[in-house]
PDB file of C-alpha atoms in Angstrom:
ATOM      1  CA  MET M   1    -103.240-100.886  97.907  1.00 45.00           C
ATOM      2  CA  LEU M   2    -104.522 -99.513 101.163  1.00 54.00           C
ATOM      3  CA  GLU M   3    -102.028 -98.570 103.873  1.00 63.00           C
ATOM      4  CA  GLN M   4    -103.740-100.888 106.377  1.00 65.00           C
ATOM      5  CA  ASP M   5    -102.876-103.819 104.086  1.00 80.00           C
ATOM      6  CA  LEU M   6     -99.159-103.198 104.668  1.00 94.00           C
ATOM      7  CA  VAL M   7     -96.923-104.278 107.527  1.00 97.00           C
ATOM      8  CA  PRO M   8     -94.762-101.855 109.531  1.00 97.00           C
ATOM      9  CA  ILE M   9     -91.055-101.489 108.914  1.00 98.00           C
ATOM     10  CA  VAL M  10     -89.017-102.618 111.922  1.00 98.00           C
ATOM     11  CA  GLN M  11     -86.872 -99.826 113.388  1.00 98.00           C
ATOM     12  CA  LEU M  12     -83.298 -99.850 114.656  1.00 97.00           C
ATOM     13  CA  GLY M  13     -83.132-101.436 118.093  1.00 98.00           C
ATOM     14  CA  HIS M  14     -85.230-104.453 117.138  1.00 98.00           C
ATOM     15  CA  PRO M  15     -83.067-107.590 117.427  1.00 98.00           C
ATOM     16  CA  VAL M  16     -84.142-108.995 114.041  1.00 98.00           C
ATOM     17  CA  LEU M  17     -82.054-106.249 112.398  1.00 98.00           C
ATOM     18  CA  ARG M  18     -78.918-107.424 114.224  1.00 98.00           C
ATOM     19  CA  GLN M  19     -79.080-111.134 113.377  1.00 97.00           C
ATOM     20  CA  SER M  20     -77.831-112.815 110.260  1.00 98.00           C
ATOM     21  CA  ALA M  21     -80.932-113.849 108.377  1.00 98.00           C
ATOM     22  CA  ALA M  22     -81.442-117.566 107.883  1.00 98.00           C
ATOM     23  CA  PRO M  23     -80.579-118.788 104.385  1.00 98.00           C
ATOM     24  CA  TYR M  24     -83.746-119.333 102.400  1.00 98.00           C
ATOM     25  CA  THR M  25     -84.004-123.068 101.700  1.00 97.00           C
ATOM     26  CA  GLY M  26     -87.692-123.394 100.890  1.00 96.00           C
ATOM     27  CA  GLN M  27     -89.178-122.557 104.300  1.00 97.00           C
ATOM     28  CA  LEU M  28     -92.221-121.016 102.569  1.00 97.00           C
ATOM     29  CA  ARG M  29     -94.868-122.794 100.532  1.00 95.00           C
ATOM     30  CA  ASP M  30     -94.815-122.245  96.772  1.00 92.00           C
ATOM     31  CA  ASP M  31     -97.606-119.658  97.001  1.00 96.00           C
ATOM     32  CA  GLU M  32     -96.135-117.880 100.054  1.00 98.00           C
ATOM     33  CA  LEU M  33     -92.829-116.761  98.523  1.00 98.00           C
ATOM     34  CA  PRO M  34     -94.411-114.713  95.682  1.00 98.00           C
ATOM     35  CA  ALA M  35     -96.897-113.256  98.175  1.00 98.00           C
ATOM     36  CA  LEU M  36     -94.048-112.218 100.493  1.00 98.00           C
ATOM     37  CA  ILE M  37     -92.104-110.672  97.605  1.00 98.00           C
ATOM     38  CA  GLU M  38     -95.174-108.710  96.485  1.00 98.00           C
ATOM     39  CA  LEU M  39     -95.829-107.511 100.043  1.00 98.00           C
ATOM     40  CA  MET M  40     -92.200-106.402 100.388  1.00 98.00           C
ATOM     41  CA  ARG M  41     -92.425-104.552  97.066  1.00 98.00           C
ATOM     42  CA  ARG M  42     -95.564-102.704  98.173  1.00 98.00           C
ATOM     43  CA  VAL M  43     -94.053-101.805 101.560  1.00 98.00           C
ATOM     44  CA  MET M  44     -90.878-100.555  99.838  1.00 98.00           C
ATOM     45  CA  HIS M  45     -92.866 -98.412  97.382  1.00 98.00           C
ATOM     46  CA  HIS M  46     -95.125 -97.031 100.093  1.00 97.00           C
ATOM     47  CA  ALA M  47     -92.210 -96.020 102.370  1.00 97.00           C
ATOM     48  CA  PRO M  48     -90.826 -94.920  99.760  1.00 97.00           C
ATOM     49  CA  GLY M  49     -87.488 -96.652  99.364  1.00 97.00           C
ATOM     50  CA  VAL M  50     -85.223 -98.368  96.838  1.00 98.00           C
ATOM     51  CA  GLY M  51     -84.734-101.636  98.708  1.00 98.00           C
ATOM     52  CA  LEU M  52     -86.210-103.691 101.521  1.00 98.00           C
ATOM     53  CA  ALA M  53     -84.845-106.765 103.268  1.00 98.00           C
ATOM     54  CA  ALA M  54     -87.175-109.328 104.854  1.00 98.00           C
ATOM     55  CA  PRO M  55     -85.761-108.663 108.361  1.00 98.00           C
ATOM     56  CA  GLN M  56     -87.007-105.082 107.987  1.00 98.00           C
ATOM     57  CA  ILE M  57     -90.544-106.434 108.212  1.00 98.00           C
ATOM     58  CA  GLY M  58     -89.611-108.849 110.994  1.00 98.00           C
ATOM     59  CA  ILE M  59     -88.969-111.943 108.845  1.00 98.00           C
ATOM     60  CA  PRO M  60     -85.434-113.311 109.443  1.00 98.00           C
ATOM     61  CA  LEU M  61     -84.984-114.892 106.003  1.00 98.00           C
ATOM     62  CA  SER M  62     -82.284-113.971 103.483  1.00 98.00           C
ATOM     63  CA  ILE M  63     -84.594-112.294 100.964  1.00 98.00           C
ATOM     64  CA  ALA M  64     -84.583-108.694  99.718  1.00 99.00           C
ATOM     65  CA  VAL M  65     -86.257-106.675  96.982  1.00 98.00           C
ATOM     66  CA  LEU M  66     -84.602-103.803  95.118  1.00 98.00           C
ATOM     67  CA  GLU M  67     -85.781-101.172  92.653  1.00 98.00           C
ATOM     68  CA  ASP M  68     -84.744 -97.613  91.907  1.00 98.00           C
ATOM     69  CA  ALA M  69     -87.076 -95.890  89.468  1.00 94.00           C
ATOM     70  CA  TYR M  70     -86.532 -92.379  90.859  1.00 90.00           C
ATOM     71  CA  ALA M  71     -85.308 -89.752  88.421  1.00 85.00           C
ATOM     72  CA  PRO M  72     -82.677 -87.570  90.122  1.00 86.00           C
ATOM     73  CA  ASP M  73     -81.555 -84.364  88.446  1.00 92.00           C
ATOM     74  CA  PRO M  74     -78.952 -84.993  85.723  1.00 95.00           C
ATOM     75  CA  GLU M  75     -75.982 -83.585  87.691  1.00 95.00           C
ATOM     76  CA  THR M  76     -76.754 -85.754  90.738  1.00 94.00           C
ATOM     77  CA  ALA M  77     -77.272 -88.797  88.530  1.00 95.00           C
ATOM     78  CA  GLU M  78     -73.898 -88.243  86.877  1.00 96.00           C
ATOM     79  CA  VAL M  79     -71.905 -87.599  90.062  1.00 97.00           C
ATOM     80  CA  ARG M  80     -73.470 -90.489  91.976  1.00 97.00           C
ATOM     81  CA  GLU M  81     -73.624 -92.807  88.951  1.00 97.00           C
ATOM     82  CA  ARG M  82     -77.311 -93.194  89.682  1.00 97.00           C
ATOM     83  CA  THR M  83     -78.979 -95.213  86.968  1.00 96.00           C
ATOM     84  CA  PRO M  84     -82.369 -96.921  87.041  1.00 96.00           C
ATOM     85  CA  LEU M  85     -82.484-100.313  88.727  1.00 98.00           C
ATOM     86  CA  GLU M  86     -85.361-102.501  87.591  1.00 98.00           C
ATOM     87  CA  PHE M  87     -87.253-104.447  90.238  1.00 98.00           C
ATOM     88  CA  PHE M  88     -85.699-107.752  91.210  1.00 98.00           C
ATOM     89  CA  THR M  89     -85.493-110.112  94.156  1.00 98.00           C
ATOM     90  CA  ILE M  90     -82.301-111.399  95.734  1.00 98.00           C
ATOM     91  CA  ILE M  91     -82.245-114.555  97.825  1.00 98.00           C
ATOM     92  CA  ASN M  92     -79.167-115.656  99.801  1.00 98.00           C
ATOM     93  CA  PRO M  93     -77.013-112.897  98.251  1.00 98.00           C
ATOM     94  CA  ARG M  94     -73.266-112.429  98.582  1.00 98.00           C
ATOM     95  CA  TYR M  95     -71.303-109.541  97.100  1.00 98.00           C
ATOM     96  CA  GLU M  96     -67.639-109.030  96.373  1.00 98.00           C
ATOM     97  CA  ALA M  97     -65.801-105.848  95.388  1.00 98.00           C
ATOM     98  CA  LEU M  98     -64.596-105.844  91.781  1.00 98.00           C
ATOM     99  CA  ASP M  99     -61.707-103.463  92.439  1.00 95.00           C
ATOM    100  CA  GLY M 100     -60.364-101.140  95.115  1.00 95.00           C
ATOM    101  CA  GLN M 101     -62.466 -98.131  94.109  1.00 98.00           C
ATOM    102  CA  THR M 102     -64.920 -96.690  96.619  1.00 98.00           C
ATOM    103  CA  ALA M 103     -67.473 -93.894  96.637  1.00 98.00           C
ATOM    104  CA  ALA M 104     -68.850 -91.957  99.597  1.00 98.00           C
ATOM    105  CA  PHE M 105     -72.357 -90.493  99.521  1.00 98.00           C
ATOM    106  CA  TYR M 106     -75.280 -89.844 101.806  1.00 98.00           C
ATOM    107  CA  GLU M 107     -77.734 -92.679 102.208  1.00 97.00           C
ATOM    108  CA  GLY M 108     -80.626 -93.440 104.502  1.00 97.00           C
ATOM    109  CA  CYS M 109     -82.485 -96.473 105.751  1.00 98.00           C
ATOM    110  CA  LEU M 110     -86.165 -97.260 106.173  1.00 98.00           C
ATOM    111  CA  SER M 111     -85.278 -98.878 109.513  1.00 98.00           C
ATOM    112  CA  PHE M 112     -83.579 -95.721 110.821  1.00 98.00           C
ATOM    113  CA  GLU M 113     -86.186 -93.134 109.966  1.00 97.00           C
ATOM    114  CA  GLY M 114     -85.361 -89.474 110.005  1.00 97.00           C
ATOM    115  CA  TYR M 115     -81.613 -89.553 109.315  1.00 98.00           C
ATOM    116  CA  GLN M 116     -79.117 -89.603 106.461  1.00 97.00           C
ATOM    117  CA  GLY M 117     -75.392 -90.287 106.703  1.00 98.00           C
ATOM    118  CA  VAL M 118     -72.351 -90.689 104.483  1.00 98.00           C
ATOM    119  CA  VAL M 119     -71.181 -94.242 103.884  1.00 98.00           C
ATOM    120  CA  GLU M 120     -68.133 -95.218 101.873  1.00 98.00           C
ATOM    121  CA  ARG M 121     -68.904 -98.294  99.796  1.00 98.00           C
ATOM    122  CA  HIS M 122     -67.376-100.290  96.969  1.00 98.00           C
ATOM    123  CA  ARG M 123     -68.023 -98.546  93.655  1.00 98.00           C
ATOM    124  CA  SER M 124     -68.473-101.855  91.794  1.00 98.00           C
ATOM    125  CA  VAL M 125     -69.520-105.271  93.058  1.00 98.00           C
ATOM    126  CA  ARG M 126     -70.299-108.724  91.790  1.00 98.00           C
ATOM    127  CA  LEU M 127     -73.479-110.131  93.310  1.00 98.00           C
ATOM    128  CA  ASP M 128     -74.139-113.859  93.548  1.00 98.00           C
ATOM    129  CA  TYR M 129     -77.723-114.700  94.519  1.00 98.00           C
ATOM    130  CA  ASP M 130     -80.691-116.905  93.790  1.00 98.00           C
ATOM    131  CA  ASP M 131     -83.733-115.452  92.078  1.00 98.00           C
ATOM    132  CA  GLU M 132     -87.291-116.121  93.237  1.00 96.00           C
ATOM    133  CA  SER M 133     -87.435-119.366  91.234  1.00 95.00           C
ATOM    134  CA  GLY M 134     -84.274-120.636  92.957  1.00 96.00           C
ATOM    135  CA  THR M 135     -82.032-120.135  89.929  1.00 98.00           C
ATOM    136  CA  PRO M 136     -78.468-119.086  90.817  1.00 98.00           C
ATOM    137  CA  ARG M 137     -77.580-115.720  89.266  1.00 98.00           C
ATOM    138  CA  GLN M 138     -74.532-113.515  89.046  1.00 98.00           C
ATOM    139  CA  ARG M 139     -74.622-109.825  88.108  1.00 98.00           C
ATOM    140  CA  THR M 140     -72.272-106.874  88.368  1.00 98.00           C
ATOM    141  CA  PHE M 141     -73.318-103.434  89.575  1.00 98.00           C
ATOM    142  CA  THR M 142     -71.572-100.060  89.530  1.00 98.00           C
ATOM    143  CA  GLY M 143     -72.369 -96.731  91.107  1.00 98.00           C
ATOM    144  CA  TRP M 144     -75.655 -96.170  92.911  1.00 98.00           C
ATOM    145  CA  PRO M 145     -77.092 -99.619  92.065  1.00 98.00           C
ATOM    146  CA  ALA M 146     -73.974-101.170  93.675  1.00 98.00           C
ATOM    147  CA  ARG M 147     -74.682 -99.091  96.797  1.00 98.00           C
ATOM    148  CA  ILE M 148     -78.260-100.408  96.980  1.00 98.00           C
ATOM    149  CA  VAL M 149     -77.081-104.010  96.522  1.00 98.00           C
ATOM    150  CA  GLN M 150     -74.529-103.630  99.334  1.00 98.00           C
ATOM    151  CA  HIS M 151     -76.974-101.885 101.680  1.00 98.00           C
ATOM    152  CA  GLU M 152     -79.659-104.581 101.322  1.00 98.00           C
ATOM    153  CA  THR M 153     -77.206-107.500 101.437  1.00 98.00           C
ATOM    154  CA  ASP M 154     -75.698-106.002 104.598  1.00 98.00           C
ATOM    155  CA  HIS M 155     -79.181-106.007 106.174  1.00 98.00           C
ATOM    156  CA  LEU M 156     -79.334-109.762 105.635  1.00 98.00           C
ATOM    157  CA  ASN M 157     -76.080-110.089 107.597  1.00 98.00           C
ATOM    158  CA  GLY M 158     -77.275-108.035 110.583  1.00 98.00           C
ATOM    159  CA  ILE M 159     -75.486-104.870 109.450  1.00 98.00           C
ATOM    160  CA  VAL M 160     -77.285-101.524 109.329  1.00 98.00           C
ATOM    161  CA  TYR M 161     -75.777 -98.591 107.444  1.00 98.00           C
ATOM    162  CA  VAL M 162     -75.117 -96.690 110.679  1.00 97.00           C
ATOM    163  CA  ASP M 163     -72.504 -99.358 111.459  1.00 98.00           C
ATOM    164  CA  LYS M 164     -70.497 -97.997 108.510  1.00 98.00           C
ATOM    165  CA  VAL M 165     -71.530 -94.325 108.552  1.00 98.00           C
ATOM    166  CA  LEU M 166     -69.073 -91.471 108.996  1.00 98.00           C
ATOM    167  CA  THR M 167     -70.669 -90.384 112.259  1.00 97.00           C
ATOM    168  CA  ARG M 168     -69.954 -86.661 111.903  1.00 98.00           C
ATOM    169  CA  SER M 169     -71.942 -86.722 108.654  1.00 98.00           C
ATOM    170  CA  LEU M 170     -75.180 -87.879 110.312  1.00 98.00           C
ATOM    171  CA  SER M 171     -77.935 -85.421 109.597  1.00 98.00           C
ATOM    172  CA  SER M 172     -81.613 -85.335 110.432  1.00 98.00           C
ATOM    173  CA  ASN M 173     -83.941 -85.247 107.453  1.00 97.00           C
ATOM    174  CA  ALA M 174     -84.820 -81.670 108.473  1.00 97.00           C
ATOM    175  CA  GLU M 175     -81.146 -80.622 108.111  1.00 97.00           C
ATOM    176  CA  TYR M 176     -80.219 -82.889 105.187  1.00 97.00           C
ATOM    177  CA  PRO M 177     -81.319 -80.413 102.459  1.00 96.00           C
ATOM    178  CA  ARG M 178     -78.317 -78.328 103.540  1.00 96.00           C
ATOM    179  CA  TRP M 179     -76.023 -81.143 102.390  1.00 96.00           C
ATOM    180  CA  ALA M 180     -78.015 -82.588  99.470  1.00 93.00           C
ATOM    181  CA  SER M 181     -75.468 -81.545  96.837  1.00 94.00           C
ATOM    182  CA  PRO M 182     -74.583 -84.148  94.226  1.00 95.00           C
ATOM    183  CA  ASP M 183     -71.291 -84.812  96.060  1.00 96.00           C
ATOM    184  CA  ILE M 184     -70.335 -84.623  99.748  1.00 98.00           C
ATOM    185  CA  GLY M 185     -67.699 -81.869  99.536  1.00 97.00           C
ATOM    186  CA  GLU M 186     -69.795 -79.134 101.143  1.00 97.00           C
ATOM    187  CA  ALA M 187     -71.028 -81.475 103.902  1.00 98.00           C
ATOM    188  CA  ARG M 188     -67.451 -82.652 104.548  1.00 98.00           C
ATOM    189  CA  ARG M 189     -66.318 -79.054 105.038  1.00 97.00           C
ATOM    190  CA  GLY M 190     -69.382 -77.950 107.019  1.00 97.00           C
ATOM    191  CA  LEU M 191     -69.556 -80.934 109.368  1.00 98.00           C
ATOM    192  CA  GLY M 192     -65.856 -81.738 109.603  1.00 97.00           C
ATOM    193  CA  PHE M 193     -65.632 -85.345 108.510  1.00 96.00           C
TER     194      PHE M 193
END
């Protein structure tokens, strides 16, 4: 797909990122929803990212796409519990923590280009959502996939990861390689958070 066939990703400061997205109740024609999902998938891959919410392309509907096919090094994968997440669409999602465990790692956002920051999130969540055919679904996620689910669902509620970031951890992409260890211990010591 050519780059000119894609839409831009809305950046932090645009009001669509700060509104709760409207619940999807069939506002699109039958042929428009799959076309939107495919466009979102292409934009996400091109960025590249592991998730994209409709508000990030200026559409205030409660729809997001998720997929993590990246292969991190084995140590990072183990520490961050990063396992592959096959492509899927979530519509009108809601998540709930499964226990009191949390994990804190660096994450970034396609709508806040150029920065990474540490966010503490639930380690395991239950996600209730509708799939693209309107069928109610419920799935549980742990580790990195749970982080992606929370990040994208937050977008649909007008929350951007910088609202939850440990501000002293914020790092430009140019400086992030300094702190790209599997865990955040070195960054915590070096940046004082």
